PDB file of C-alpha atoms in Angstrom:
ATOM      1  CA  UNK A 131       9.303  12.460  -7.841  1.00 66.00           C
ATOM      2  CA  UNK A 132       9.848  12.085  -4.240  1.00 91.00           C
ATOM      3  CA  UNK A 133      11.478   8.966  -3.191  1.00 94.00           C
ATOM      4  CA  UNK A 134       8.449   7.214  -1.427  1.00 96.00           C
ATOM      5  CA  UNK A 135       7.164   7.712  -4.839  1.00 97.00           C
ATOM      6  CA  UNK A 136       9.527   6.426  -6.819  1.00 97.00           C
ATOM      7  CA  UNK A 137      10.132   3.404  -4.776  1.00 98.00           C
ATOM      8  CA  UNK A 138       6.081   2.645  -5.350  1.00 98.00           C
ATOM      9  CA  UNK A 139       6.145   3.252  -9.396  1.00 98.00           C
ATOM     10  CA  UNK A 140       9.445   1.183  -8.634  1.00 97.00           C
ATOM     11  CA  UNK A 141       8.065  -1.638  -6.942  1.00 98.00           C
ATOM     12  CA  UNK A 142       4.472  -2.089  -8.127  1.00 98.00           C
ATOM     13  CA  UNK A 143       3.395  -3.570  -4.149  1.00 98.00           C
ATOM     14  CA  UNK A 144       2.238  -2.052  -1.008  1.00 98.00           C
ATOM     15  CA  UNK A 145       1.384  -5.233   1.454  1.00 98.00           C
ATOM     16  CA  UNK A 146      -1.132  -3.755   4.045  1.00 98.00           C
ATOM     17  CA  UNK A 147      -0.874  -5.568   7.360  1.00 98.00           C
ATOM     18  CA  UNK A 148      -4.372  -5.419   9.300  1.00 98.00           C
ATOM     19  CA  UNK A 149      -5.074  -7.862  11.844  1.00 97.00           C
ATOM     20  CA  UNK A 150      -1.841  -8.992  12.679  1.00 97.00           C
ATOM     21  CA  UNK A 151      -0.943  -9.489  16.009  1.00 95.00           C
ATOM     22  CA  UNK A 152       2.711  -8.161  17.875  1.00 90.00           C
ATOM     23  CA  UNK A 153       3.657 -11.200  17.895  1.00 90.00           C
ATOM     24  CA  UNK A 154       3.305 -12.505  14.270  1.00 97.00           C
ATOM     25  CA  UNK A 155       4.322  -8.566  12.904  1.00 97.00           C
ATOM     26  CA  UNK A 156       8.192  -9.155  12.876  1.00 97.00           C
ATOM     27  CA  UNK A 157       8.007 -12.624  11.577  1.00 98.00           C
ATOM     28  CA  UNK A 158       5.873 -11.670   8.655  1.00 98.00           C
ATOM     29  CA  UNK A 159       7.592  -8.376   7.429  1.00 98.00           C
ATOM     30  CA  UNK A 160      10.927  -9.868   7.767  1.00 98.00           C
ATOM     31  CA  UNK A 161       9.156 -12.966   5.362  1.00 98.00           C
ATOM     32  CA  UNK A 162       8.049 -10.791   3.114  1.00 98.00           C
ATOM     33  CA  UNK A 163      10.948  -8.597   2.943  1.00 98.00           C
ATOM     34  CA  UNK A 164      12.822 -11.456   1.492  1.00 98.00           C
ATOM     35  CA  UNK A 165      10.487 -11.913  -0.687  1.00 98.00           C
ATOM     36  CA  UNK A 166      11.630  -9.169  -2.390  1.00 98.00           C
ATOM     37  CA  UNK A 167       8.275  -6.730  -1.179  1.00 98.00           C
ATOM     38  CA  UNK A 168       9.483  -3.029   0.036  1.00 98.00           C
ATOM     39  CA  UNK A 169       6.451  -1.190   0.979  1.00 98.00           C
ATOM     40  CA  UNK A 170       4.495  -2.781   3.863  1.00 98.00           C
ATOM     41  CA  UNK A 171       1.627  -0.317   5.269  1.00 98.00           C
ATOM     42  CA  UNK A 172       0.199  -1.686   9.112  1.00 98.00           C
ATOM     43  CA  UNK A 173      -3.281  -0.069   9.442  1.00 98.00           C
ATOM     44  CA  UNK A 174      -4.163   2.136  12.195  1.00 98.00           C
ATOM     45  CA  UNK A 175      -6.985  -0.469  13.289  1.00 98.00           C
ATOM     46  CA  UNK A 176      -4.564  -2.972  14.007  1.00 98.00           C
ATOM     47  CA  UNK A 177      -3.767  -2.753  17.775  1.00 97.00           C
ATOM     48  CA  UNK A 178      -0.234  -2.252  18.913  1.00 97.00           C
ATOM     49  CA  UNK A 179       0.018  -0.156  15.452  1.00 98.00           C
ATOM     50  CA  UNK A 180       1.887   2.821  16.289  1.00 98.00           C
ATOM     51  CA  UNK A 181       4.601   0.740  18.217  1.00 98.00           C
ATOM     52  CA  UNK A 182       4.712  -2.464  15.244  1.00 98.00           C
ATOM     53  CA  UNK A 183       5.129   0.722  13.106  1.00 98.00           C
ATOM     54  CA  UNK A 184       8.646   2.051  15.427  1.00 97.00           C
ATOM     55  CA  UNK A 185       9.777  -1.659  14.968  1.00 97.00           C
ATOM     56  CA  UNK A 186      10.440  -2.082  11.511  1.00 97.00           C
ATOM     57  CA  UNK A 187      11.348   1.694  11.395  1.00 96.00           C
ATOM     58  CA  UNK A 188      14.454  -0.388  12.665  1.00 95.00           C
ATOM     59  CA  UNK A 189      13.764  -3.656  11.938  1.00 96.00           C
ATOM     60  CA  UNK A 190      13.572  -3.432   7.599  1.00 97.00           C
ATOM     61  CA  UNK A 191      16.169  -0.330   7.544  1.00 94.00           C
ATOM     62  CA  UNK A 192      17.443  -0.476   3.551  1.00 93.00           C
ATOM     63  CA  UNK A 193      14.866  -3.612   3.265  1.00 97.00           C
ATOM     64  CA  UNK A 194      11.436  -1.719   2.888  1.00 98.00           C
ATOM     65  CA  UNK A 195       9.793   1.309   3.520  1.00 98.00           C
ATOM     66  CA  UNK A 196       6.941   1.204   5.760  1.00 98.00           C
ATOM     67  CA  UNK A 197       4.152   3.515   6.512  1.00 98.00           C
ATOM     68  CA  UNK A 198       0.507   3.542   8.047  1.00 98.00           C
ATOM     69  CA  UNK A 199      -2.699   2.661   7.178  1.00 98.00           C
ATOM     70  CA  UNK A 200      -6.054   3.773   7.865  1.00 98.00           C
ATOM     71  CA  UNK A 201      -5.204   7.177   8.884  1.00 98.00           C
ATOM     72  CA  UNK A 202      -8.464   8.578   8.471  1.00 98.00           C
ATOM     73  CA  UNK A 203      -7.576  11.991  10.033  1.00 98.00           C
ATOM     74  CA  UNK A 204      -4.969  14.984  10.834  1.00 98.00           C
ATOM     75  CA  UNK A 205      -4.012  13.877  14.338  1.00 98.00           C
ATOM     76  CA  UNK A 206      -4.061   9.680  13.237  1.00 98.00           C
ATOM     77  CA  UNK A 207      -1.286  10.847  10.689  1.00 98.00           C
ATOM     78  CA  UNK A 208       0.774  12.826  13.266  1.00 98.00           C
ATOM     79  CA  UNK A 209       0.784   9.768  15.672  1.00 98.00           C
ATOM     80  CA  UNK A 210       1.464   7.821  12.556  1.00 98.00           C
ATOM     81  CA  UNK A 211       4.201  10.047  11.668  1.00 98.00           C
ATOM     82  CA  UNK A 212       5.515  10.304  14.687  1.00 98.00           C
ATOM     83  CA  UNK A 213       5.920   6.947  15.252  1.00 98.00           C
ATOM     84  CA  UNK A 214       8.265   6.599  12.017  1.00 97.00           C
ATOM     85  CA  UNK A 215       5.710   6.164   8.908  1.00 98.00           C
ATOM     86  CA  UNK A 216       7.349   7.468   5.507  1.00 97.00           C
ATOM     87  CA  UNK A 217       3.876   6.948   3.741  1.00 98.00           C
ATOM     88  CA  UNK A 218       0.440   7.558   4.392  1.00 98.00           C
ATOM     89  CA  UNK A 219      -2.597   5.639   3.296  1.00 98.00           C
ATOM     90  CA  UNK A 220      -6.430   6.193   3.870  1.00 98.00           C
ATOM     91  CA  UNK A 221      -9.702   4.923   2.401  1.00 97.00           C
ATOM     92  CA  UNK A 222     -10.857   8.558   2.640  1.00 97.00           C
ATOM     93  CA  UNK A 223      -9.892  11.606   1.448  1.00 98.00           C
ATOM     94  CA  UNK A 224      -8.689  14.223   4.043  1.00 97.00           C
ATOM     95  CA  UNK A 225      -7.299  17.204   2.698  1.00 97.00           C
ATOM     96  CA  UNK A 226      -5.430  18.124   5.750  1.00 98.00           C
ATOM     97  CA  UNK A 227      -3.907  14.875   6.637  1.00 98.00           C
ATOM     98  CA  UNK A 228      -2.484  15.400   2.267  1.00 98.00           C
ATOM     99  CA  UNK A 229      -1.441  18.867   3.462  1.00 97.00           C
ATOM    100  CA  UNK A 230       0.157  17.637   7.287  1.00 97.00           C
ATOM    101  CA  UNK A 231       2.194  15.137   5.317  1.00 97.00           C
ATOM    102  CA  UNK A 232       2.843  17.632   2.298  1.00 93.00           C
ATOM    103  CA  UNK A 233       4.104  19.960   4.779  1.00 95.00           C
ATOM    104  CA  UNK A 234       6.604  17.164   7.297  1.00 95.00           C
ATOM    105  CA  UNK A 235       7.533  15.484   3.622  1.00 94.00           C
ATOM    106  CA  UNK A 236       5.621  11.901   4.111  1.00 97.00           C
ATOM    107  CA  UNK A 237       4.034  10.574   1.137  1.00 96.00           C
ATOM    108  CA  UNK A 238      -0.092  10.478   1.303  1.00 97.00           C
ATOM    109  CA  UNK A 239      -1.947   7.616  -0.772  1.00 98.00           C
ATOM    110  CA  UNK A 240      -5.637   9.370  -0.014  1.00 98.00           C
ATOM    111  CA  UNK A 241      -8.477   6.638  -1.133  1.00 98.00           C
ATOM    112  CA  UNK A 242     -11.111   7.971  -3.732  1.00 98.00           C
ATOM    113  CA  UNK A 243     -13.405   6.081  -6.063  1.00 97.00           C
ATOM    114  CA  UNK A 244     -14.633   8.212  -8.492  1.00 97.00           C
ATOM    115  CA  UNK A 245     -13.150  11.193 -10.772  1.00 98.00           C
ATOM    116  CA  UNK A 246     -13.662  14.379  -8.883  1.00 98.00           C
ATOM    117  CA  UNK A 247     -11.685  12.979  -5.671  1.00 98.00           C
ATOM    118  CA  UNK A 248      -9.697  11.511  -7.834  1.00 98.00           C
ATOM    119  CA  UNK A 249      -8.364  15.345  -9.255  1.00 98.00           C
ATOM    120  CA  UNK A 250      -9.533  16.654  -5.981  1.00 98.00           C
ATOM    121  CA  UNK A 251      -7.116  14.702  -3.979  1.00 98.00           C
ATOM    122  CA  UNK A 252      -3.955  15.920  -7.095  1.00 97.00           C
ATOM    123  CA  UNK A 253      -4.775  19.109  -6.850  1.00 97.00           C
ATOM    124  CA  UNK A 254      -4.291  19.008  -2.599  1.00 96.00           C
ATOM    125  CA  UNK A 255      -0.805  17.904  -3.241  1.00 96.00           C
ATOM    126  CA  UNK A 256      -1.784  13.813  -3.038  1.00 97.00           C
ATOM    127  CA  UNK A 257       1.125  12.074  -5.124  1.00 96.00           C
ATOM    128  CA  UNK A 258      -0.551   9.135  -5.815  1.00 98.00           C
ATOM    129  CA  UNK A 259      -4.627   8.175  -5.300  1.00 98.00           C
ATOM    130  CA  UNK A 260      -5.420   4.566  -3.746  1.00 98.00           C
ATOM    131  CA  UNK A 261      -8.993   3.708  -5.704  1.00 98.00           C
ATOM    132  CA  UNK A 262     -11.348   1.980  -3.817  1.00 96.00           C
ATOM    133  CA  UNK A 263     -12.838  -0.159  -3.296  1.00 94.00           C
ATOM    134  CA  UNK A 264     -11.583  -2.377  -7.031  1.00 94.00           C
ATOM    135  CA  UNK A 265     -13.007  -6.005  -5.429  1.00 92.00           C
ATOM    136  CA  UNK A 266     -16.026  -4.644  -6.612  1.00 94.00           C
ATOM    137  CA  UNK A 267     -15.174  -1.911  -8.998  1.00 94.00           C
ATOM    138  CA  UNK A 268     -12.960  -4.362 -11.377  1.00 95.00           C
ATOM    139  CA  UNK A 269     -10.393  -3.214 -13.576  1.00 96.00           C
ATOM    140  CA  UNK A 270     -11.723  -2.399 -16.449  1.00 97.00           C
ATOM    141  CA  UNK A 271     -13.145   0.621 -15.030  1.00 97.00           C
ATOM    142  CA  UNK A 272      -9.709   1.614 -13.811  1.00 97.00           C
ATOM    143  CA  UNK A 273      -9.142   1.248 -17.310  1.00 97.00           C
ATOM    144  CA  UNK A 274     -12.031   4.057 -18.499  1.00 98.00           C
ATOM    145  CA  UNK A 275     -10.214   6.518 -15.440  1.00 98.00           C
ATOM    146  CA  UNK A 276      -6.995   5.858 -16.459  1.00 98.00           C
ATOM    147  CA  UNK A 277      -7.639   7.301 -20.304  1.00 97.00           C
ATOM    148  CA  UNK A 278      -8.116  11.149 -19.638  1.00 98.00           C
ATOM    149  CA  UNK A 279      -6.355  11.522 -15.625  1.00 98.00           C
ATOM    150  CA  UNK A 280      -3.117   8.453 -16.901  1.00 97.00           C
ATOM    151  CA  UNK A 281       0.008  11.760 -15.293  1.00 97.00           C
ATOM    152  CA  UNK A 282      -2.120  10.642 -12.077  1.00 98.00           C
ATOM    153  CA  UNK A 283      -0.439   8.113 -10.404  1.00 98.00           C
ATOM    154  CA  UNK A 284      -3.067   5.264  -8.798  1.00 98.00           C
ATOM    155  CA  UNK A 285      -2.830   2.046  -6.088  1.00 98.00           C
ATOM    156  CA  UNK A 286      -5.257  -0.256  -6.861  1.00 98.00           C
ATOM    157  CA  UNK A 287      -6.734  -1.498  -4.158  1.00 98.00           C
ATOM    158  CA  UNK A 288      -9.603  -4.191  -2.996  1.00 95.00           C
ATOM    159  CA  UNK A 289     -10.007  -7.470  -5.017  1.00 94.00           C
ATOM    160  CA  UNK A 290      -6.575  -7.963  -5.639  1.00 97.00           C
ATOM    161  CA  UNK A 291      -5.130 -11.297  -5.689  1.00 97.00           C
ATOM    162  CA  UNK A 292      -2.607 -13.680  -8.093  1.00 97.00           C
ATOM    163  CA  UNK A 293      -4.329 -14.302 -10.220  1.00 96.00           C
ATOM    164  CA  UNK A 294      -5.273 -11.024 -11.939  1.00 97.00           C
ATOM    165  CA  UNK A 295      -2.928  -8.436 -10.626  1.00 98.00           C
ATOM    166  CA  UNK A 296      -2.026  -8.512 -14.411  1.00 97.00           C
ATOM    167  CA  UNK A 297      -5.058  -8.016 -15.801  1.00 97.00           C
ATOM    168  CA  UNK A 298      -5.095  -4.485 -13.065  1.00 98.00           C
ATOM    169  CA  UNK A 299      -1.174  -3.109 -14.322  1.00 98.00           C
ATOM    170  CA  UNK A 300      -2.216  -3.793 -17.819  1.00 96.00           C
ATOM    171  CA  UNK A 301      -5.326  -2.083 -16.857  1.00 97.00           C
ATOM    172  CA  UNK A 302      -2.963   1.177 -15.494  1.00 97.00           C
ATOM    173  CA  UNK A 303      -2.773   0.775 -12.116  1.00 98.00           C
ATOM    174  CA  UNK A 304       0.742   2.323 -11.520  1.00 98.00           C
ATOM    175  CA  UNK A 305       0.546  -0.670  -8.340  1.00 98.00           C
ATOM    176  CA  UNK A 306      -1.247  -2.414  -6.392  1.00 98.00           C
ATOM    177  CA  UNK A 307      -2.443  -2.803  -2.290  1.00 98.00           C
ATOM    178  CA  UNK A 308      -2.342  -6.365  -1.695  1.00 98.00           C
ATOM    179  CA  UNK A 309      -4.165  -7.657   1.991  1.00 97.00           C
ATOM    180  CA  UNK A 310      -4.767 -11.288   2.594  1.00 96.00           C
ATOM    181  CA  UNK A 311      -4.057 -12.567  -0.283  1.00 96.00           C
ATOM    182  CA  UNK A 312      -1.124 -11.823   0.146  1.00 98.00           C
ATOM    183  CA  UNK A 313      -0.621 -11.567   3.796  1.00 98.00           C
ATOM    184  CA  UNK A 314      -1.883 -14.416   5.044  1.00 97.00           C
ATOM    185  CA  UNK A 315      -2.414 -13.975   8.926  1.00 97.00           C
ATOM    186  CA  UNK A 316      -2.882 -17.914  10.122  1.00 97.00           C
ATOM    187  CA  UNK A 317       0.318 -18.778   8.695  1.00 98.00           C
ATOM    188  CA  UNK A 318       2.070 -15.700  10.856  1.00 97.00           C
ATOM    189  CA  UNK A 319      -0.072 -17.125  13.632  1.00 96.00           C
ATOM    190  CA  UNK A 320       2.047 -20.258  13.044  1.00 97.00           C
ATOM    191  CA  UNK A 321       4.851 -19.511  12.318  1.00 97.00           C
ATOM    192  CA  UNK A 322       5.190 -20.366   8.406  1.00 98.00           C
ATOM    193  CA  UNK A 323       6.925 -17.654   7.782  1.00 98.00           C
ATOM    194  CA  UNK A 324       8.879 -19.959   4.547  1.00 98.00           C
ATOM    195  CA  UNK A 325       5.416 -20.021   2.825  1.00 98.00           C
ATOM    196  CA  UNK A 326       4.829 -16.545   3.134  1.00 98.00           C
ATOM    197  CA  UNK A 327       7.701 -15.400   1.546  1.00 98.00           C
ATOM    198  CA  UNK A 328       7.335 -17.573  -1.145  1.00 98.00           C
ATOM    199  CA  UNK A 329       3.682 -15.861  -1.422  1.00 98.00           C
ATOM    200  CA  UNK A 330       5.378 -12.634  -1.794  1.00 98.00           C
ATOM    201  CA  UNK A 331       8.276 -14.113  -4.246  1.00 98.00           C
ATOM    202  CA  UNK A 332       4.826 -14.828  -6.353  1.00 98.00           C
ATOM    203  CA  UNK A 333       3.548 -11.670  -5.867  1.00 98.00           C
ATOM    204  CA  UNK A 334       6.772 -10.196  -7.278  1.00 98.00           C
ATOM    205  CA  UNK A 335       7.353 -12.079  -9.734  1.00 98.00           C
ATOM    206  CA  UNK A 336       3.580 -11.692 -11.123  1.00 98.00           C
ATOM    207  CA  UNK A 337       4.315  -8.105 -11.479  1.00 98.00           C
ATOM    208  CA  UNK A 338       7.847  -8.493 -13.008  1.00 97.00           C
ATOM    209  CA  UNK A 339       5.487 -10.834 -15.522  1.00 96.00           C
ATOM    210  CA  UNK A 340       3.300  -8.052 -16.632  1.00 94.00           C
ATOM    211  CA  UNK A 341       5.674  -5.253 -17.457  1.00 88.00           C
ATOM    212  CA  UNK A 342       5.920  -4.734 -20.838  1.00 82.00           C
ATOM    213  CA  UNK A 343       8.584  -6.794 -22.684  1.00 72.00           C
ATOM    214  CA  UNK A 344      11.764  -4.073 -24.219  1.00 57.00           C
TER     215      UNK A 344
END
């Protein structure tokens, strides 16, 4: 198990920053880290994503792992890794991205939906897969996938919120991807970073509450 996969399986939350402004990005990332979130991605369809990513590697060093999202092809993967991405996430499966990440020691967690895509990604070398769009599929779909494919780590992304995160984790999600339900852009724009920190802490607490009791 790689360092990043170990962190994913332990922390269980990947914060997704999409469309955030350069001015708010650093304060928002600090707030989430203070709230206990340890994995953050900035999507590459965000203006200034690569400079944000490069800054975060220094800003969050020792506090959180940072990666790139919406990595659609190998060119984007190369740019993200050059900027400092520790992991790559996409909404789709592109084996070239998986192979490039493996060659550079960078974890790649591609987006998949069907059992065939999941196994294909796993065989290509993906350490985990992102089940997307979970908002449409629901946690029962995930539970059915996990029955025959429980050896493949799965990140439930889309539709997960504070009220249902426990349902997804109990259904077998090894982690969840959280966008606007966690990274609320309006709060960042208004400089309400303490509120963002409290919300992050609430999600972290919900994850811990869903863990099996010893």
